[in-house]
Structures are given as C-alpha cells and as structure tokens.
Coordinates of C-alpha atoms in Angstrom, one line a residue:
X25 CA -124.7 -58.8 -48.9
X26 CA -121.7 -58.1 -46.1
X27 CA -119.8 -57.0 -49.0
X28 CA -121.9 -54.3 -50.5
X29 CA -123.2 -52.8 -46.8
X30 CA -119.1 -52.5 -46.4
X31 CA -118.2 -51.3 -49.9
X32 CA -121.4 -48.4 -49.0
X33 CA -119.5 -47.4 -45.8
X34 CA -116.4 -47.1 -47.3
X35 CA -118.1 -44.8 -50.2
X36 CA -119.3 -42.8 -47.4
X37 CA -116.4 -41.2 -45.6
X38 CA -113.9 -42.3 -49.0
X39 CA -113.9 -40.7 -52.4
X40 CA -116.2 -41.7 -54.9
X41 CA -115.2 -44.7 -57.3
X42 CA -114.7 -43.2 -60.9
X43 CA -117.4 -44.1 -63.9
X44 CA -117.0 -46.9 -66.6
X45 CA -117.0 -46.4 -70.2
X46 CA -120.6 -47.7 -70.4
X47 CA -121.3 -44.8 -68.0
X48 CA -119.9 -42.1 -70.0
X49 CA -122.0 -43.4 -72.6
X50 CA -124.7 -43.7 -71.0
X51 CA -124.5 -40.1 -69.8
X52 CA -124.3 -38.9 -73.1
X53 CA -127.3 -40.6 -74.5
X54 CA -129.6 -40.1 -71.8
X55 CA -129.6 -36.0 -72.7
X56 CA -129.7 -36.9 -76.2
X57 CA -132.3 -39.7 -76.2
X58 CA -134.6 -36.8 -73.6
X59 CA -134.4 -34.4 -76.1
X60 CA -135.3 -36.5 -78.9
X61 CA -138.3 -38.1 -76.4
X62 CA -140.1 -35.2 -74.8
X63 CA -143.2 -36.0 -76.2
X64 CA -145.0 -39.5 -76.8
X65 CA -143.9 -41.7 -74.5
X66 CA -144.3 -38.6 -71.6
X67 CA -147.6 -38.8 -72.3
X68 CA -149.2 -41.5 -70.4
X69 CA -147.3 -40.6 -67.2
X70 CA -145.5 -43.4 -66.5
X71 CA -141.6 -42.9 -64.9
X72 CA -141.0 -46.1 -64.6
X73 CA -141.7 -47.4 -67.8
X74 CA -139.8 -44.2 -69.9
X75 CA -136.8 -45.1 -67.9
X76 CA -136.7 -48.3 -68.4
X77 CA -137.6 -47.5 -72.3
X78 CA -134.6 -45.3 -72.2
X79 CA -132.0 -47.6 -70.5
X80 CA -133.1 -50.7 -73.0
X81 CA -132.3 -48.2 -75.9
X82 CA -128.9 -47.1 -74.7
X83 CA -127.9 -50.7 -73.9
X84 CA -128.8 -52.1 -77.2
X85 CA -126.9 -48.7 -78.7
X86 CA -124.0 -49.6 -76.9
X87 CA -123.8 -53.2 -77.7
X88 CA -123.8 -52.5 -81.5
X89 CA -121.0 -49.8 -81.1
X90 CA -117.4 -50.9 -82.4
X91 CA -114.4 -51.0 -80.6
X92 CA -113.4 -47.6 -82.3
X93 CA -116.6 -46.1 -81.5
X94 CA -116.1 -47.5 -77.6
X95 CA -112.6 -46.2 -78.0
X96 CA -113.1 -42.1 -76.6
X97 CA -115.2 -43.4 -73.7
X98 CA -112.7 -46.4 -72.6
X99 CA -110.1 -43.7 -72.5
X100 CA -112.1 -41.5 -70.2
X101 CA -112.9 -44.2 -68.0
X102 CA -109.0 -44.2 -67.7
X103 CA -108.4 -41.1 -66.9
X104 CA -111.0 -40.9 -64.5
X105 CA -109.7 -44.4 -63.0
X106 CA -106.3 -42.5 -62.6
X107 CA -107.8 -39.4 -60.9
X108 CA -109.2 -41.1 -58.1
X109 CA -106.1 -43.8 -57.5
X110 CA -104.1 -40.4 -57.1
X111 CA -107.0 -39.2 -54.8
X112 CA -107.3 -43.0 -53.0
X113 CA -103.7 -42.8 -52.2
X114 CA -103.6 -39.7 -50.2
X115 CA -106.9 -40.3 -48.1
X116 CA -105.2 -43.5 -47.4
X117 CA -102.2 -41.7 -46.2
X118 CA -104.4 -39.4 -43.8
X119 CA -106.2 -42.3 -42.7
X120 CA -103.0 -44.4 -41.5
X121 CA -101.9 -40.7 -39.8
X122 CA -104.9 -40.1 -38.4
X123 CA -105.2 -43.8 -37.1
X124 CA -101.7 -43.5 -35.5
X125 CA -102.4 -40.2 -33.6
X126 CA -105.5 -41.7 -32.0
X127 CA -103.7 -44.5 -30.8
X128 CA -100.6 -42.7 -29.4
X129 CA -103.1 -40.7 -27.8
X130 CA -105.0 -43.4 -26.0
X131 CA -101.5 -45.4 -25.0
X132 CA -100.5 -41.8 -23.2
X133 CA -103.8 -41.7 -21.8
X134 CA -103.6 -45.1 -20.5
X135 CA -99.8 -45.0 -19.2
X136 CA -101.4 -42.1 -17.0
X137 CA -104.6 -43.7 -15.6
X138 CA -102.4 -46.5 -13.2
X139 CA -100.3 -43.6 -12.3
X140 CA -103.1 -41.6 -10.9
X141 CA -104.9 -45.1 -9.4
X142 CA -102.3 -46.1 -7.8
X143 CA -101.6 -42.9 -5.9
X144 CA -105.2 -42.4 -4.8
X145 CA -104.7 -46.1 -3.6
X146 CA -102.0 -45.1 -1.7
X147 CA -104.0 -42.4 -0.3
X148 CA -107.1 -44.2 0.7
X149 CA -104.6 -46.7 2.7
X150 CA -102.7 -43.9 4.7
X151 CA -106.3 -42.6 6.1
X152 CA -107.1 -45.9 6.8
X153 CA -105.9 -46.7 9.8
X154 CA -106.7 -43.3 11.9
X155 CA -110.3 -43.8 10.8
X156 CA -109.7 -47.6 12.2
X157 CA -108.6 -46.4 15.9
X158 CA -111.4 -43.5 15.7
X159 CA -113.8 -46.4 15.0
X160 CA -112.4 -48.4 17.8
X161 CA -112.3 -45.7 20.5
X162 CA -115.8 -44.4 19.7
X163 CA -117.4 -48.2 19.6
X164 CA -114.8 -49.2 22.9
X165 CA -116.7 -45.5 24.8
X166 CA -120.0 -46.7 23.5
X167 CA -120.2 -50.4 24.6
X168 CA -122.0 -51.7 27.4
X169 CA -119.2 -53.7 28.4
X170 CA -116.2 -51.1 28.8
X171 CA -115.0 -49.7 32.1
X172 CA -117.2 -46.4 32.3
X173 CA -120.7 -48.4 32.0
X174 CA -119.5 -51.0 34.4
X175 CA -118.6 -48.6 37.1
X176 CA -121.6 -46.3 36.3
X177 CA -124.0 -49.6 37.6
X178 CA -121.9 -49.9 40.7
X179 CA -121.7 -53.7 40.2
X180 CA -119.6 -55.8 42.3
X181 CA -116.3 -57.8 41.4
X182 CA -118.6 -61.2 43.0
X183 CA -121.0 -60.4 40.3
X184 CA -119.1 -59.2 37.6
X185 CA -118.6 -62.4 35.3
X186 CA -115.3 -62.8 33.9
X187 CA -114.6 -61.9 30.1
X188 CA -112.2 -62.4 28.0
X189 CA -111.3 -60.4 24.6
X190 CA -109.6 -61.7 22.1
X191 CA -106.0 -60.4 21.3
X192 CA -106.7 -58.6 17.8
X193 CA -109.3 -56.3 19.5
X194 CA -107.0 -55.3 22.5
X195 CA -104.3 -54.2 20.0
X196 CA -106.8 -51.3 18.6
X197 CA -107.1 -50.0 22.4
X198 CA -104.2 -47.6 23.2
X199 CA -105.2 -47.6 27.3
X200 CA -105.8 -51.4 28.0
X201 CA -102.2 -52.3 26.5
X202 CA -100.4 -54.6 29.0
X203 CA -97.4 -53.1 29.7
X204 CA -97.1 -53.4 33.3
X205 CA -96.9 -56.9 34.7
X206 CA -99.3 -56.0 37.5
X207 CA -101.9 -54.8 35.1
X208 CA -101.7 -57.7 32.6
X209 CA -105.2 -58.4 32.5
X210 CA -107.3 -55.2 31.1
X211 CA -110.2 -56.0 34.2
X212 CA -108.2 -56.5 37.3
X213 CA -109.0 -52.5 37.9
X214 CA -112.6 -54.1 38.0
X215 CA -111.9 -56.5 41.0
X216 CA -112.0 -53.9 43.5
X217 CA -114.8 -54.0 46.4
X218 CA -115.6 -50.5 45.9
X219 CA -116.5 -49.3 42.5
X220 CA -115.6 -45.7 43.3
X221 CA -111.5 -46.7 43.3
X222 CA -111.2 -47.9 39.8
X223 CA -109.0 -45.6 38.0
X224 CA -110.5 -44.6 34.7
X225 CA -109.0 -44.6 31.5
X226 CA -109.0 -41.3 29.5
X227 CA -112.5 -41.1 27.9
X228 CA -112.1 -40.9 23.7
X229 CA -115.0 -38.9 22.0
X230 CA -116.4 -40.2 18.5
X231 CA -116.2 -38.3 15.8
X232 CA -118.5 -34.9 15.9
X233 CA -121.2 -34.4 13.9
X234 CA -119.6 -31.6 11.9
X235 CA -117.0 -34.1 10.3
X236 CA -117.7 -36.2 7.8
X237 CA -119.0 -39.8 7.8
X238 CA -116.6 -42.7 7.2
X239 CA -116.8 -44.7 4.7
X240 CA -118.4 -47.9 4.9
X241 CA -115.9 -49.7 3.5
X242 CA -113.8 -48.1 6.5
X243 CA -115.8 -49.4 8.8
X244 CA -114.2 -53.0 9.2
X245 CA -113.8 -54.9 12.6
X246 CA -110.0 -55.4 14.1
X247 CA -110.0 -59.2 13.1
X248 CA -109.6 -60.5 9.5
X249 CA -112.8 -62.7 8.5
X250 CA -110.9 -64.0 5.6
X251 CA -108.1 -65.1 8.4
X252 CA -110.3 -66.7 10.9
X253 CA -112.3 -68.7 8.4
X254 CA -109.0 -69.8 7.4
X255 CA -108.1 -70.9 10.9
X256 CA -111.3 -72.7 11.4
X257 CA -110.9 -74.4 8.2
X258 CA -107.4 -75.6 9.0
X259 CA -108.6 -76.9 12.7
X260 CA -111.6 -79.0 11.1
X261 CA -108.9 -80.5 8.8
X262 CA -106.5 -81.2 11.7
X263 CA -109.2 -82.7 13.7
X264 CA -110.2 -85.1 11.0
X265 CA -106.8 -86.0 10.2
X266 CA -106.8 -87.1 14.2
X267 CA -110.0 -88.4 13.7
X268 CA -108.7 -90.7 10.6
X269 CA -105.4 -91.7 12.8
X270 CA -107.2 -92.7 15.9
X271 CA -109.2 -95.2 13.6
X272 CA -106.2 -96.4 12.0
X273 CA -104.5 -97.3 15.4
X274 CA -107.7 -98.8 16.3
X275 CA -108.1 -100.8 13.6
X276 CA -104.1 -102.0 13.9
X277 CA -104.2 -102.9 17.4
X278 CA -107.3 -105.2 16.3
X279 CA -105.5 -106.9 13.8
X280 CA -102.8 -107.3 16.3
X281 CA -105.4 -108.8 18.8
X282 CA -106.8 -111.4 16.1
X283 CA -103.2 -112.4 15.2
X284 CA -102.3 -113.0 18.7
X285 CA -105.3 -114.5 19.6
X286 CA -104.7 -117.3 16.3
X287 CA -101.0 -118.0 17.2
X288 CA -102.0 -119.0 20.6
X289 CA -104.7 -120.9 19.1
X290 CA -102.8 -122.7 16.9
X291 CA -100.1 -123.1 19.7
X292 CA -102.8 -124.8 21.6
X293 CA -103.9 -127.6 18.6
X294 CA -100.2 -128.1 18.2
X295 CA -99.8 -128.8 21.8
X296 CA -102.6 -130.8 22.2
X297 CA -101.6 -132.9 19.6
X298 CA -97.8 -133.5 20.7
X299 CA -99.7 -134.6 24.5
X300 CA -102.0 -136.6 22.4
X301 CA -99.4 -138.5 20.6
X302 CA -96.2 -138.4 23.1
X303 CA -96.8 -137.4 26.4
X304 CA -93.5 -138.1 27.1
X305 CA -92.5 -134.5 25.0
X306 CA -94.5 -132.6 27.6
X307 CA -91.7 -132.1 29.8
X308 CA -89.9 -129.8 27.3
X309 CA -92.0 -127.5 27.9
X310 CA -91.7 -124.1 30.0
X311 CA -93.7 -124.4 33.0
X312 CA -94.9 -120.2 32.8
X313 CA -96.5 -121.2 29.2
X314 CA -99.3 -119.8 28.0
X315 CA -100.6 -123.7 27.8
X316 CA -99.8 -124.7 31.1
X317 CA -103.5 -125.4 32.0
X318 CA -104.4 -127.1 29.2
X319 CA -101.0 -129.1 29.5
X320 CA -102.1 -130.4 33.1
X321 CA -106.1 -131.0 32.0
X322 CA -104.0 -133.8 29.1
X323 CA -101.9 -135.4 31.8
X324 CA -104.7 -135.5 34.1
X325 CA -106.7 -137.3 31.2
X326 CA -104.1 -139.5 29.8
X327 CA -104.2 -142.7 32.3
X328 CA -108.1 -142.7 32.1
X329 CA -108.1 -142.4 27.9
X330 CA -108.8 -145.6 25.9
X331 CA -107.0 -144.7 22.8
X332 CA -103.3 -144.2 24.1
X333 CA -101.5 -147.9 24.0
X334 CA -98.9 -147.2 25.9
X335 CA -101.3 -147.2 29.1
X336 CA -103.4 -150.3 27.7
X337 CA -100.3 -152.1 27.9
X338 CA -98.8 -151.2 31.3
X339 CA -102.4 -152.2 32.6
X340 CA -102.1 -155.5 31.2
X341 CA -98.9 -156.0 33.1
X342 CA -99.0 -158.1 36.0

C-alpha cells in the first residue's frame, strides 16, 4: 500500500508511465466494440455492467490473439517505453539541478545567519554594562539606605546602626570607591554629630521617562547567583569534610585510650602474678611505675597470705 501511495506521487509532478501492449489493444477495441454495441445492452441503463461486458470481451479477444497478431501492439508499447525513458532522463536531470540549487542556497543562507547572531550578540553585550551602572545609580539614589535619605531624617551617628555592603555592589558605585585611606569605609562621612556637615556625593538621576525601558534581562543585580550558590555549596562541603575529620580523630584517640587502658591492664595481671609467685623479682622494678601502688598493696599482703610457702616455712623456724 506504501508503494502505490509513493508510485501516485511520483506520477504526479513526473511524466506519465507509457501503455502496454494490452493497452493499445484495448484502446482499439473499446471504439470498435462501442460502435458495434450502441444499442441492446444500453438499454437497461446499467454502466457498470456494459463495462464490465466490454472489458470481459476484449480480454478473452486478446487472449486468443497470436503472437503475430500481438506483434504491432508489442512494438508500440516499445516505442512508447522509449519515449518516456528519453523523457525520464531529462526530468531526472532537472531534478538533481534543481535539488542542488536549493541546497547551495540554504548552506549560503546558513553560513550568514551566525554571522549576523554573533554580531548582534556582540552588540547586546557592549550596551550592557552602561545600562548596568544606570541601574545601579538610579536604585543607589532611590534606596532608603544611601547617604541623601539618611541625612534628610537627621539621624544621629549613636543611632545610626552599622552596615556593611558587600564588595561586588560597592564596585558598581563610582563615588563610594575607596581611594583615600581616610575614607576607606563608604559611612565614616555618616559618623559626624551634625548631620548638616556630611559632604554629599553627586546625586545620579535615573533614566527619564522619554527614554526607553531596559530590558528585563538587563536588569540583573551586581553579584552572580550562579557564583554565590557555588560558594555556598563549596563551604557546606568544606564543613562536612571538617565535620567527617573531627570524628575520625575522635574516634582514633578512643582507640588510642582503649589500647592504653588494656596494656596497663595486662601490665597489672602480669605484675600481680610475678609478686604472686616471686616476690623477690619485685625489686627490679622502677619505683615511678605505673604499678607502684598495687606493687606495695602485694608486699603489704604477702606475710599475712596462706598460700606463699616460703613464709609458712620461715614461721616454722624456731
């Protein structure tokens, strides 16, 4: 079914696929087998059925026809198939020229499109930053917090609280850069008693209402989101990491504590043993040991204990 919708739209816009022999027959017999049957088999109406009348007449013609007899219509059929290779060839040959044009025409059209991107890119990032400090100015002249508001209130440098602005925004503000070593911090002209004294920065309109309105993809703040979520996502990684090396140490110095606390213990059964078994050996040892106590506790105990022999038998001694 694929095959004969594309075989149809290939008729359509292509030439015409010659007859066959049984065509050319079939032509020829149709006007003579109408002008033989204009009357009878008209007569009861019926299209359908004096076609197919006609079509069973012509096929059982053709198929008692000799080769001879086939012979004038095969050669037609030839011809014909020769007439429309010739004609097949050349619409081929405008097709393949017509194909090529379009797409030489769409790679030129294409090798231009970047070009012209790339310089209205360049464009949009050269107005960029002047609509960037025009944004800064204006929102700097219309916060509460800058210089003009604070000494319109008349507030005092005891009530004044201290604030502090990040780095990245002071670098958009042409007249709070820190220059001079005396006026490093941007509100130590705010610290006077009297309000009146505090030199005021040149005042920076907004942008009228005549020009245009910035974009709001203009409209970005001073600091990079992208770069501070990155920084806040590398501190929480630090942190953990210090987390996870403070509970290693912990967990060493344990295991240091448990194997300290077992030698001694098992310096203490050895020792309690060799006091048990030859008191004499005690001697040998360092008097600053860490069994010193228990060392005296034995001696103390030895006279008084039934099991040692050697003090049975000096008591038996006269």
């Amino acid at each position: 079914m694929e095959k004969q919708t594309a075989d149809k739209s290939r008729t359509k816009t292509g030439p015409k696929r010659p007859m066959s022999a049984y065509n050319f027959f079939f032509k020829e017999e149709k006007t003579k087998w109408l002008n033989e049957n204009k009357k009878g088999v008209m007569d009861d109406g019926q299209s359908g059925s004096r076609f197919k009348a006609m079509t069973n007449a012509v096929s059982s013609k053709w198929k008692t026809l000799s080769e001879e007899e086939k012979a004038p219509f095969v050669k037609m059929a030839e011809e014909a198939m020769k007439e429309y290779r010739k004609i097949k060839s050349a619409f081929n040959e405008k097709t393949l020229e017509d194909s090529k044009l379009l797409q030489s025409t769409r790679k030129r059209k294409s090798q231009e499109q970047p070009g012209s991107l790339e310089t209205e890119i360049q464009q949009r990032h050269k107005a960029q930053p002047q609509q960037r400090s025009m944004f800064a100015a204006s929102r700097h002249a219309t916060s509460p917090s800058s210089p003009h508001v604070i000494s319109s209130l008349g507030l005092n440098s005891g009530l004044q609280p201290q604030i502090v602005r990040p780095e990245t925004a002071l670098q958009f503000l042409p007249f709070l850069s820190t220059t001079h070593p005396q006026q490093s911090d941007p509100f130590s002209r705010l610290r006077f008693n009297n309000p009146q004294s505090v030199t005021m920065p040149p005042f920076l309109p907004g942008p009228s209402i005549h020009q245009p309105p910035v974009a709001p993809t203009m409209l970005q703040a001073p600091a990079n989101t992208s770069q501070a979520a990155l920084l806040l996502q590398l501190n929480a990684l630090e942190q953990q990491t210090y987390r996870r090396q403070l509970i290693d140490n912990m967990q060493l110095l344990q295991t240091r504590q448990e194997l300290e606390l077992a030698n001694r213990l098992r310096e203490s059964n050895m020792l309690r043993q060799l006091l048990a078994n030859r008191p004499s050996d005690a001697e040998l040892l360092p008097s600053g040991s860490a069994v010193s106590v228990l060392e005296q506790i034995l001696r103390n105990n030895t006279p008084t204990s039934p099991n040692n022999p050697e003090n049975t038998r000096d008591n038996r001694q006269p």
